[in-house]
Coordinates of C-alpha atoms in Angstrom, one line a residue:
M1 CA 3.9 5.3 20.9
S2 CA 4.0 3.7 17.5
D3 CA 5.0 0.0 17.3
K4 CA 6.3 0.4 13.7
P5 CA 10.0 -0.4 13.6
T6 CA 12.3 2.3 12.2
V7 CA 13.6 0.0 9.6
P8 CA 11.4 -3.1 8.9
G9 CA 13.4 -6.3 8.8
A10 CA 16.3 -4.9 10.7
G11 CA 16.0 -7.4 13.6
T12 CA 18.6 -9.9 14.6
G13 CA 19.6 -12.2 11.8
A14 CA 17.4 -10.4 9.2
A15 CA 18.5 -9.9 5.7
E16 CA 19.2 -6.3 4.7
A17 CA 16.0 -4.7 3.4
V18 CA 15.7 -3.7 -0.2
A19 CA 13.6 -0.7 -1.3
V20 CA 11.3 -0.7 -4.3
I21 CA 11.7 2.7 -5.9
G22 CA 10.2 2.3 -9.3
L23 CA 7.9 0.1 -11.2
A24 CA 6.1 -0.4 -14.6
C25 CA 3.7 -3.0 -16.0
R26 CA 1.8 -3.9 -19.1
L27 CA -1.0 -6.3 -18.2
P28 CA -4.3 -7.4 -19.7
G29 CA -6.7 -4.4 -19.3
A30 CA -4.0 -2.5 -17.4
P31 CA -1.2 -0.9 -19.4
T32 CA 0.1 1.1 -16.4
P33 CA 0.4 0.4 -12.6
E34 CA -2.3 3.0 -12.0
K35 CA -4.7 1.2 -14.3
F36 CA -3.8 -2.2 -12.8
W37 CA -4.7 -0.8 -9.4
R38 CA -8.0 0.4 -10.7
L39 CA -8.7 -3.0 -12.3
L40 CA -8.0 -4.7 -8.9
T41 CA -9.9 -2.3 -6.7
D42 CA -12.9 -2.3 -9.1
G43 CA -12.9 -6.1 -8.9
Q44 CA -12.7 -6.5 -12.7
S45 CA -11.7 -9.4 -14.8
A46 CA -9.6 -8.7 -18.0
I47 CA -10.2 -12.2 -19.4
T48 CA -11.6 -12.2 -22.9
E49 CA -11.9 -14.4 -25.9
T50 CA -8.8 -14.9 -28.0
P51 CA -8.4 -11.8 -30.3
A52 CA -9.0 -12.8 -34.0
E53 CA -5.6 -11.3 -35.1
R54 CA -3.7 -13.7 -32.8
W55 CA -4.3 -16.9 -34.8
N56 CA -6.9 -18.0 -37.4
S57 CA -8.2 -21.2 -36.0
A58 CA -11.3 -20.7 -33.9
A59 CA -10.9 -24.3 -32.7
D60 CA -7.6 -23.4 -31.0
A61 CA -9.1 -20.3 -29.3
H62 CA -9.2 -20.2 -25.5
P63 CA -10.3 -17.4 -23.2
G64 CA -7.3 -15.6 -21.6
G65 CA -5.8 -12.3 -20.7
F66 CA -4.3 -10.5 -23.7
L67 CA -2.5 -7.3 -24.5
D68 CA -3.4 -5.0 -27.4
H69 CA -0.9 -4.5 -30.2
V70 CA 2.0 -6.7 -29.0
D71 CA 3.3 -6.3 -32.6
R72 CA 3.9 -2.6 -32.2
F73 CA 7.3 -1.2 -31.3
D74 CA 9.3 2.0 -31.8
P75 CA 12.8 0.7 -32.6
A76 CA 14.3 4.1 -33.4
F77 CA 13.7 5.1 -29.8
F78 CA 16.1 2.5 -28.6
G79 CA 18.5 2.9 -31.5
I80 CA 17.5 -0.4 -33.1
S81 CA 17.1 -0.8 -36.9
P82 CA 13.8 -1.9 -38.3
A83 CA 15.5 -5.1 -39.7
E84 CA 16.7 -6.1 -36.2
A85 CA 13.4 -5.2 -34.6
I86 CA 11.6 -7.6 -36.8
A87 CA 13.9 -10.4 -35.7
M88 CA 13.5 -9.6 -32.0
D89 CA 11.2 -11.6 -29.8
P90 CA 8.4 -9.2 -28.8
Q91 CA 9.3 -10.2 -25.2
Q92 CA 12.6 -8.4 -25.6
R93 CA 10.9 -5.3 -27.0
L94 CA 8.3 -5.2 -24.1
I95 CA 11.0 -5.6 -21.4
L96 CA 12.9 -2.7 -23.0
E97 CA 9.9 -0.5 -22.8
L98 CA 9.0 -1.5 -19.3
S99 CA 12.6 -1.0 -18.1
W100 CA 12.7 2.5 -19.4
E101 CA 9.3 3.3 -17.8
A102 CA 10.3 1.8 -14.4
V103 CA 13.6 3.7 -14.4
E104 CA 11.8 7.0 -15.1
D105 CA 9.2 6.1 -12.5
A106 CA 12.1 5.9 -10.0
G107 CA 13.0 9.5 -10.9
I108 CA 16.3 8.4 -12.5
L109 CA 17.5 9.7 -15.9
P110 CA 18.2 6.5 -17.9
A111 CA 21.4 8.1 -19.4
S112 CA 22.8 8.7 -15.8
L113 CA 23.0 4.9 -15.4
A114 CA 25.7 4.5 -18.1
G115 CA 28.5 2.4 -16.7
A116 CA 26.7 1.8 -13.4
R117 CA 27.0 -1.4 -11.4
A118 CA 23.3 -2.0 -12.1
G119 CA 22.0 -5.6 -12.5
V120 CA 19.2 -6.9 -14.7
F121 CA 17.3 -10.0 -13.6
M122 CA 14.3 -11.0 -15.8
G123 CA 12.1 -14.1 -15.7
A124 CA 10.9 -15.6 -19.0
I125 CA 10.0 -19.1 -20.2
A126 CA 8.1 -18.7 -23.4
S127 CA 9.5 -19.2 -26.9
D128 CA 6.4 -18.6 -29.0
Y129 CA 8.0 -16.1 -31.4
A130 CA 10.9 -18.5 -32.1
A131 CA 8.4 -21.2 -32.9
L132 CA 6.5 -18.8 -35.1
L133 CA 9.6 -17.8 -37.1
H134 CA 10.9 -21.4 -37.4
Q135 CA 7.5 -22.4 -38.9
Q136 CA 8.3 -20.1 -41.8
G137 CA 11.5 -22.0 -42.7
E138 CA 15.0 -20.8 -43.2
R139 CA 14.0 -17.8 -45.3
T140 CA 13.2 -15.9 -42.1
I141 CA 16.7 -16.5 -40.6
T142 CA 18.9 -13.3 -40.8
R143 CA 22.0 -12.1 -39.0
H144 CA 19.8 -10.8 -36.2
T145 CA 17.9 -14.1 -35.6
L146 CA 20.4 -15.5 -33.1
T147 CA 20.2 -12.5 -30.7
G148 CA 16.6 -11.9 -31.5
L149 CA 15.4 -15.3 -30.3
N150 CA 17.8 -16.1 -27.5
R151 CA 16.0 -15.8 -24.2
G152 CA 19.1 -14.8 -22.4
I153 CA 19.1 -11.6 -24.5
I154 CA 15.9 -10.5 -22.8
A155 CA 18.0 -9.3 -19.9
N156 CA 21.1 -8.6 -21.9
R157 CA 19.3 -6.3 -24.2
V158 CA 18.4 -4.0 -21.3
S159 CA 22.0 -4.0 -20.0
Y160 CA 23.3 -3.1 -23.5
T161 CA 20.7 -0.4 -24.2
F162 CA 21.2 1.3 -20.8
D163 CA 25.0 0.5 -20.6
L164 CA 24.7 -1.3 -17.3
A165 CA 27.7 -3.1 -16.0
G166 CA 26.1 -5.3 -13.3
P167 CA 25.0 -8.9 -13.6
S168 CA 22.5 -9.6 -16.4
L169 CA 20.6 -12.8 -16.7
T170 CA 17.2 -14.3 -17.8
V171 CA 15.9 -16.7 -15.2
D172 CA 13.9 -19.8 -16.2
A173 CA 12.5 -21.5 -13.1
A174 CA 9.2 -22.3 -14.9
Q175 CA 6.2 -20.4 -13.4
A176 CA 8.3 -19.2 -10.5
S177 CA 10.8 -17.4 -12.8
S178 CA 10.0 -13.7 -12.3
L179 CA 9.7 -13.9 -8.5
V180 CA 13.0 -15.8 -8.4
A181 CA 14.5 -13.1 -10.6
V182 CA 13.4 -10.5 -8.0
H183 CA 14.9 -12.6 -5.2
L184 CA 18.2 -13.0 -7.1
A185 CA 18.2 -9.2 -7.6
C186 CA 17.8 -8.6 -3.9
E187 CA 20.6 -11.0 -3.1
S188 CA 22.9 -9.3 -5.6
L189 CA 22.1 -5.9 -3.9
R190 CA 22.7 -7.4 -0.4
K191 CA 26.1 -8.8 -1.5
G192 CA 27.2 -5.5 -3.0
E193 CA 27.4 -7.1 -6.4
S194 CA 24.9 -4.6 -7.7
A195 CA 24.2 -1.0 -6.5
L196 CA 20.9 -0.9 -8.3
A197 CA 18.8 -3.6 -10.0
L198 CA 16.0 -4.0 -12.5
A199 CA 14.0 -7.1 -12.0
G200 CA 10.8 -8.6 -13.4
G201 CA 9.4 -10.9 -16.0
V202 CA 7.6 -11.1 -19.3
N203 CA 5.3 -13.6 -21.0
L204 CA 3.6 -13.4 -24.4
N205 CA 1.2 -16.0 -25.9
I206 CA 1.7 -15.6 -29.6
T207 CA 1.0 -19.0 -31.1
P208 CA -1.9 -21.4 -30.6
E209 CA 0.5 -24.3 -30.0
S210 CA 1.6 -23.1 -26.6
T211 CA -2.0 -22.8 -25.4
I212 CA -2.8 -26.2 -26.9
T213 CA 0.1 -27.6 -25.0
A214 CA -1.2 -26.2 -21.7
A215 CA -4.7 -27.5 -22.5
R216 CA -3.5 -31.1 -23.2
F217 CA -1.4 -31.0 -20.1
G218 CA -4.7 -30.6 -18.3
G219 CA -3.9 -27.3 -16.7
L220 CA -6.5 -25.0 -18.3
S221 CA -9.9 -24.2 -16.9
P222 CA -12.6 -25.2 -19.3
D223 CA -14.7 -22.4 -17.9
G224 CA -12.2 -19.7 -18.8
R225 CA -12.0 -18.6 -15.2
S226 CA -9.5 -19.2 -12.3
Y227 CA -11.5 -20.2 -9.2
T228 CA -8.7 -19.8 -6.7
F229 CA -9.5 -21.7 -3.5
D230 CA -13.1 -22.1 -4.6
A231 CA -15.0 -25.4 -4.8
R232 CA -15.2 -24.9 -8.6
A233 CA -11.4 -24.9 -9.0
N234 CA -10.7 -26.7 -12.3
G235 CA -7.6 -25.1 -13.8
Y236 CA -6.1 -21.8 -14.7
V237 CA -6.5 -19.2 -17.5
R238 CA -3.5 -18.1 -19.5
G239 CA -2.4 -14.4 -19.3
E240 CA 0.3 -12.3 -20.9
G241 CA 2.3 -9.1 -20.2
G242 CA 5.1 -8.1 -18.0
G243 CA 6.3 -6.0 -15.1
V244 CA 9.6 -4.5 -13.9
V245 CA 10.6 -3.1 -10.5
V246 CA 13.7 -0.9 -9.7
L247 CA 15.4 -2.0 -6.5
K248 CA 18.0 -0.3 -4.3
P249 CA 19.4 -1.1 -0.8
L250 CA 17.1 0.5 1.7
A251 CA 19.8 2.5 3.5
R252 CA 21.0 3.9 0.1
A253 CA 17.4 4.8 -0.9
L254 CA 16.8 6.6 2.3
A255 CA 20.1 8.5 2.0
D256 CA 19.2 9.5 -1.6
G257 CA 15.7 10.7 -0.6
D258 CA 14.0 8.2 -3.0
D259 CA 10.3 7.8 -3.0
I260 CA 9.9 4.3 -1.7
Y261 CA 6.9 2.2 -2.5
C262 CA 7.7 -0.5 0.0
V263 CA 10.6 -2.7 1.1
I264 CA 11.4 -6.4 0.5
N265 CA 12.6 -7.7 3.8
G266 CA 13.6 -11.2 2.9
G267 CA 13.0 -14.1 0.6
A268 CA 13.8 -17.8 0.0
V269 CA 13.8 -20.3 -2.9
N270 CA 13.8 -24.1 -2.7
N271 CA 12.5 -27.2 -4.6
D272 CA 10.1 -30.0 -3.9
G273 CA 12.7 -32.6 -4.6
A274 CA 11.2 -36.1 -5.3
T275 CA 7.4 -36.2 -5.0
D276 CA 4.8 -38.6 -6.2
A277 CA 5.2 -37.1 -9.7
L278 CA 7.3 -34.3 -11.3
T279 CA 4.4 -31.9 -11.4
I280 CA 2.8 -32.7 -8.0
P281 CA 3.7 -30.0 -5.4
S282 CA 5.2 -30.8 -2.0
P283 CA 3.3 -29.2 0.9
A284 CA 6.4 -29.7 3.1
A285 CA 8.6 -27.8 0.7
Q286 CA 6.1 -25.0 0.3
E287 CA 5.8 -24.6 4.0
A288 CA 9.6 -24.6 4.4
V289 CA 10.1 -21.9 1.8
V290 CA 7.6 -19.6 3.5
R291 CA 9.1 -20.3 7.0
L292 CA 12.6 -19.5 5.7
A293 CA 11.6 -16.3 3.9
V294 CA 9.8 -15.1 7.1
E295 CA 12.8 -16.0 9.2
R296 CA 15.2 -14.1 6.9
S297 CA 12.9 -11.1 6.9
G298 CA 13.3 -10.7 10.6
V299 CA 9.5 -10.3 11.0
D300 CA 7.4 -12.4 13.3
A301 CA 5.1 -14.8 11.4
A302 CA 2.1 -13.5 13.2
E303 CA 2.7 -10.0 11.8
L304 CA 1.9 -10.9 8.2
Q305 CA -1.5 -9.6 7.4
Y306 CA -1.9 -10.8 3.8
V307 CA -0.3 -13.3 1.3
E308 CA -0.6 -13.1 -2.4
L309 CA -1.0 -16.7 -3.4
H310 CA 0.4 -18.6 -6.3
G311 CA -3.2 -19.4 -6.5
T312 CA -3.7 -21.1 -9.9
G313 CA -7.1 -22.5 -9.1
T314 CA -6.3 -26.2 -9.7
K315 CA -7.8 -29.1 -7.9
V316 CA -4.4 -30.4 -6.7
G317 CA -2.5 -27.2 -6.2
D318 CA -4.9 -25.2 -4.2
P319 CA -5.4 -27.6 -1.2
I320 CA -1.6 -28.2 -1.0
E321 CA -0.8 -24.4 -1.1
A322 CA -3.5 -23.7 1.5
A323 CA -2.2 -26.5 3.9
A324 CA 1.4 -25.3 3.6
L325 CA 0.5 -21.7 4.2
G326 CA -1.7 -22.6 7.1
A327 CA 1.0 -24.6 8.7
A328 CA 3.7 -21.9 8.2
L329 CA 1.6 -18.8 9.0
G330 CA -2.0 -19.5 9.9
A331 CA -1.0 -21.5 13.0
A332 CA 1.1 -18.6 14.3
R333 CA -2.0 -16.4 14.5
P334 CA -4.6 -16.2 17.3
P335 CA -8.0 -17.8 16.6
G336 CA -10.4 -15.4 15.0
R337 CA -7.7 -13.4 13.2
P338 CA -7.2 -15.3 10.0
L339 CA -4.5 -14.5 7.4
L340 CA -6.0 -12.9 4.4
V341 CA -5.1 -14.4 1.0
G342 CA -5.9 -13.7 -2.7
S343 CA -4.7 -14.1 -6.2
A344 CA -4.4 -11.7 -9.1
K345 CA -4.7 -14.6 -11.5
T346 CA -8.4 -14.2 -11.1
N347 CA -8.1 -10.7 -12.6
V348 CA -5.6 -11.1 -15.4
G349 CA -4.9 -14.8 -15.8
H350 CA -1.8 -16.8 -15.1
L351 CA 1.2 -15.1 -16.7
E352 CA 3.3 -18.2 -16.2
G353 CA 6.9 -17.1 -16.3
A354 CA 5.8 -13.5 -15.4
S355 CA 3.2 -14.5 -12.9
G356 CA 5.3 -13.8 -9.8
I357 CA 6.0 -10.2 -10.8
V358 CA 2.2 -9.7 -11.2
G359 CA 1.6 -10.9 -7.6
L360 CA 4.5 -8.7 -6.4
L361 CA 3.1 -5.6 -8.1
K362 CA -0.3 -6.2 -6.6
V363 CA 1.1 -6.3 -3.1
I364 CA 3.4 -3.3 -3.7
L365 CA 0.3 -1.3 -4.8
S366 CA -1.8 -2.6 -1.9
I367 CA 0.8 -1.4 0.6
R368 CA 1.2 1.9 -1.2
H369 CA -2.6 2.6 -1.2
R370 CA -3.1 0.9 2.2
Q371 CA -6.0 -1.2 0.9
I372 CA -6.4 -4.9 -0.1
P373 CA -8.4 -5.6 -3.3
P374 CA -10.7 -8.6 -3.7
S375 CA -9.8 -11.9 -5.1
L376 CA -12.4 -12.8 -7.7
N377 CA -14.5 -15.9 -8.4
F378 CA -14.7 -17.1 -4.8
E379 CA -18.2 -18.1 -3.7
T380 CA -18.1 -21.6 -2.1
P381 CA -14.9 -22.6 -0.2
N382 CA -13.1 -25.6 -1.6
P383 CA -14.1 -28.5 0.6
E384 CA -10.6 -29.8 0.6
I385 CA -9.4 -26.6 2.3
R386 CA -10.3 -26.4 6.0
F387 CA -10.2 -22.6 6.3
D388 CA -11.1 -22.3 10.0
E389 CA -8.6 -24.9 11.0
I390 CA -5.7 -23.4 9.1
N391 CA -6.7 -19.8 9.9
L392 CA -6.9 -18.5 6.4
R393 CA -9.6 -16.3 4.7
V394 CA -10.0 -15.3 1.1
Q395 CA -10.2 -11.5 0.6
Q396 CA -13.6 -10.9 -1.1
A397 CA -13.9 -7.1 -1.0
L398 CA -11.8 -3.9 -1.2
A399 CA -11.0 -3.1 2.4
P400 CA -8.3 -1.4 4.6
W401 CA -5.6 -3.7 6.0
P402 CA -6.9 -5.5 9.0
R403 CA -4.3 -3.9 11.4
P404 CA -3.5 -0.5 9.8
D405 CA -2.1 0.8 13.1
R406 CA 0.8 -1.7 12.7
T407 CA 3.5 -2.0 10.1
L408 CA 1.9 -3.4 6.9
V409 CA 3.5 -6.8 6.2
A410 CA 2.7 -9.2 3.4
G411 CA 4.0 -12.3 1.6
V412 CA 4.1 -13.2 -2.1
S413 CA 4.3 -16.9 -3.3
S414 CA 5.2 -18.2 -6.7
F415 CA 5.7 -21.9 -7.6
G416 CA 7.1 -23.6 -10.7
V417 CA 5.6 -26.8 -12.3
G418 CA 8.9 -28.5 -11.8
G419 CA 9.0 -27.9 -8.1
T420 CA 10.8 -24.6 -7.7
N421 CA 9.2 -22.5 -4.9
C422 CA 9.8 -18.8 -4.0
H423 CA 8.4 -16.6 -1.3
L424 CA 9.1 -12.9 -0.6
V425 CA 8.2 -10.9 2.5
L426 CA 7.3 -7.2 1.9
A427 CA 6.6 -4.3 4.3
E428 CA 5.7 -0.7 4.1
K429 CA 8.5 1.8 3.9
P430 CA 10.1 2.7 7.2
V431 CA 9.0 5.6 9.3
S432 CA 11.3 8.6 8.6
D433 CA 11.4 12.2 9.6
R434 CA 13.1 13.0 6.3
P435 CA 11.1 15.6 4.4
A436 CA 9.8 14.7 1.0
A437 CA 12.1 15.6 -1.9
N438 CA 11.0 18.3 -4.3
G439 CA 10.3 15.9 -7.1
D440 CA 8.1 13.5 -5.0
G441 CA 5.1 14.1 -7.2
A442 CA 6.6 12.6 -10.3
P443 CA 4.1 12.0 -13.1
G444 CA 4.5 8.2 -12.7
K445 CA 3.7 8.2 -9.0
G446 CA 2.1 11.4 -7.9
A447 CA 2.8 12.8 -4.4
A448 CA 3.4 10.1 -1.8
P449 CA 0.5 9.6 0.6
G450 CA 0.6 12.1 3.4
T451 CA 2.8 14.6 1.7
T452 CA 1.9 18.1 0.6
A453 CA 2.3 19.4 -2.9
V454 CA 5.2 21.9 -3.4
A455 CA 4.0 25.5 -3.7
G456 CA 4.6 26.9 -7.2
P457 CA 5.4 30.3 -8.8
P458 CA 2.6 32.3 -10.6
V459 CA 3.6 30.7 -13.9
I460 CA 4.7 27.1 -14.1
P461 CA 6.5 25.5 -17.0
W462 CA 5.9 21.8 -18.0
V463 CA 8.5 20.5 -20.4
I464 CA 7.9 17.5 -22.6
S465 CA 10.1 15.9 -25.2
A466 CA 10.2 12.9 -27.5
K467 CA 12.1 11.5 -30.5
S468 CA 9.3 12.3 -33.0
E469 CA 6.4 14.7 -33.4
A470 CA 4.0 11.8 -33.0
G471 CA 5.8 10.7 -29.9
L472 CA 5.5 14.2 -28.5
R473 CA 1.7 14.2 -29.0
A474 CA 1.5 10.8 -27.4
Q475 CA 3.5 11.9 -24.3
A476 CA 1.2 14.9 -23.9
A477 CA -1.9 12.7 -24.0
A478 CA -0.4 10.2 -21.6
L479 CA 0.6 13.0 -19.1
R480 CA -2.8 14.6 -19.3
E481 CA -4.5 11.3 -18.5
A482 CA -2.2 10.6 -15.6
V483 CA -2.5 14.1 -14.1
S484 CA -6.3 14.2 -14.6
A485 CA -6.7 11.0 -12.7
R486 CA -4.5 12.2 -9.8
P487 CA -5.9 15.5 -8.4
E488 CA -3.3 15.4 -5.6
M489 CA -0.5 16.0 -8.1
G490 CA 0.6 19.6 -7.6
P491 CA 1.5 21.6 -10.8
A492 CA 4.9 22.5 -9.4
D493 CA 5.6 18.9 -8.4
V494 CA 4.8 17.7 -11.9
G495 CA 6.9 20.5 -13.5
F496 CA 9.9 19.8 -11.2
S497 CA 9.8 16.1 -12.1
L498 CA 9.4 16.7 -15.8
A499 CA 12.4 19.0 -15.8
T500 CA 14.7 16.9 -13.6
T501 CA 13.8 13.2 -14.1
R502 CA 12.9 12.9 -17.8
T503 CA 15.3 12.6 -20.7
S504 CA 15.4 15.6 -23.1
F505 CA 14.9 14.5 -26.7
T506 CA 15.0 16.6 -29.8
H507 CA 11.2 17.2 -30.3
R508 CA 10.2 19.4 -27.5
A509 CA 7.4 21.5 -26.1
V510 CA 7.0 23.8 -23.1
L511 CA 3.6 24.5 -21.6
L512 CA 3.2 27.7 -19.5
G513 CA 0.3 28.0 -17.1
G514 CA -0.9 29.7 -14.0
D515 CA -2.8 26.8 -12.7
R516 CA -3.7 23.1 -13.2
E517 CA -6.5 23.8 -15.6
D518 CA -4.4 26.0 -17.9
L519 CA -1.7 23.3 -18.1
L520 CA -4.2 20.5 -18.7
A521 CA -5.7 22.6 -21.5
G522 CA -2.3 23.0 -23.0
L523 CA -1.7 19.3 -22.9
A524 CA -5.0 18.6 -24.7
A525 CA -3.9 21.1 -27.4
L526 CA -0.5 19.5 -27.8
G527 CA -1.9 16.0 -27.8
S528 CA -4.3 16.9 -30.7
G529 CA -1.7 18.9 -32.7
K530 CA -3.4 22.3 -32.1
V531 CA -2.1 25.7 -31.2
A532 CA -2.7 27.1 -27.7
T533 CA -1.8 30.1 -25.6
G534 CA 1.3 29.3 -23.5
L535 CA 2.4 26.4 -25.7
V536 CA 5.7 26.5 -27.5
S537 CA 7.0 23.5 -29.5
G538 CA 9.8 22.8 -31.9
V539 CA 12.9 20.7 -32.7
A540 CA 16.1 21.3 -30.8
R541 CA 19.4 21.8 -32.6
D542 CA 22.3 19.4 -31.9

């Protein structure tokens, strides 16, 4: 008999579980969740030197995790004028793109959400673009500047674009912002305030001044590496990007037949209060937030198999976080079965206001793929951390979960420099006898593990659309890359999802093929603007 509960987190006193049904990310070296997972499993670092186009002064350059082309945006896709787009903080623009991708990944037509009681909760703390424009003087101020630079609009812009009627707020809890945003989204769903929620965070490093500020604070690693829990720990490396998840109450997601990545069983937020200094963490407060999150999740503390650390790799922060986690979770475990820990900051850098969503995405993907990727730059244990005594171990290689026969349960921590602490407890989706929905193999996800591709007819149509001819070619190229990387995606599954879970725009194409190879060949032709058998394209009439 399996010991997996029917609904994780449904024990006495547990918070109602929330399902993760869609996600999207844009991270250094990883513009999609699939590529982020590949980066993690390959044990790669995306830290590079500062791109020359960011700022001119080599003296202000520091290694970090950077995105390509943060200046590029298609305003017409979202009904935004070029003049307004120029005035918009690129963080607003990136969150719009990620929200659209996450909603589509959830198998939801964005237009179907119009008027819905859907909430938007986004974490953000950076104001680099505002600083950049203000340096140019009042000649850059237009009628779009107020909304373009206001951080609150990062969330509000999503609500406006999708016509969402639920709560809409940008959260600033320093580096804990994006995980706190996810926690607030879960609480809004549990209270019935929202029926669906988009949550996440964004952080872009556009000016040298923000990096100089972090360096003079003393937080940056002079080596350009984050040595989380290692003896060489000497600071963090800045990163940028963003991520968004789509959340729904678990009971509703099960009833709707959604493809569930995992569930969030519970969470908690607190603050350090008065410590020796404003920026010195409190081990007692960190221990308390983990204990409360676990208690609210309804899961026994000994059942957690992995925790994604805040893990900045600082001399002060690492020993405090380790001691708190050991007291809250390590002590609950039998000797010889240590709690595994790691940090994605060693791969992509510290995304500051968006760092929590990065850790959350790492755990979601680890549960989805039933593997735990390595934490990088760990060679010699920090002598201030007594790993054996507190029953912790840094994950150093890609490996299955230590107890795959039991429900996979993990925690995610994120802490702010001003003392705000957040911890969430996640678990794999509940065991269910419900058959997979026809569209389970959506292009953004592929068939869920353990499911079988839907059998298809002799000729299968794949429909693709965009708002421009260039966009149509780009969609074809992206779809070809996604399907080529996922051989388990059945042609009929992909066709069903394209037809039922994607918005129909005016520039359209239909690919007809008898098998996977025919359809991939058609995508290659469409992506390069060539003619091919079984390919029909054109512009739809109003």
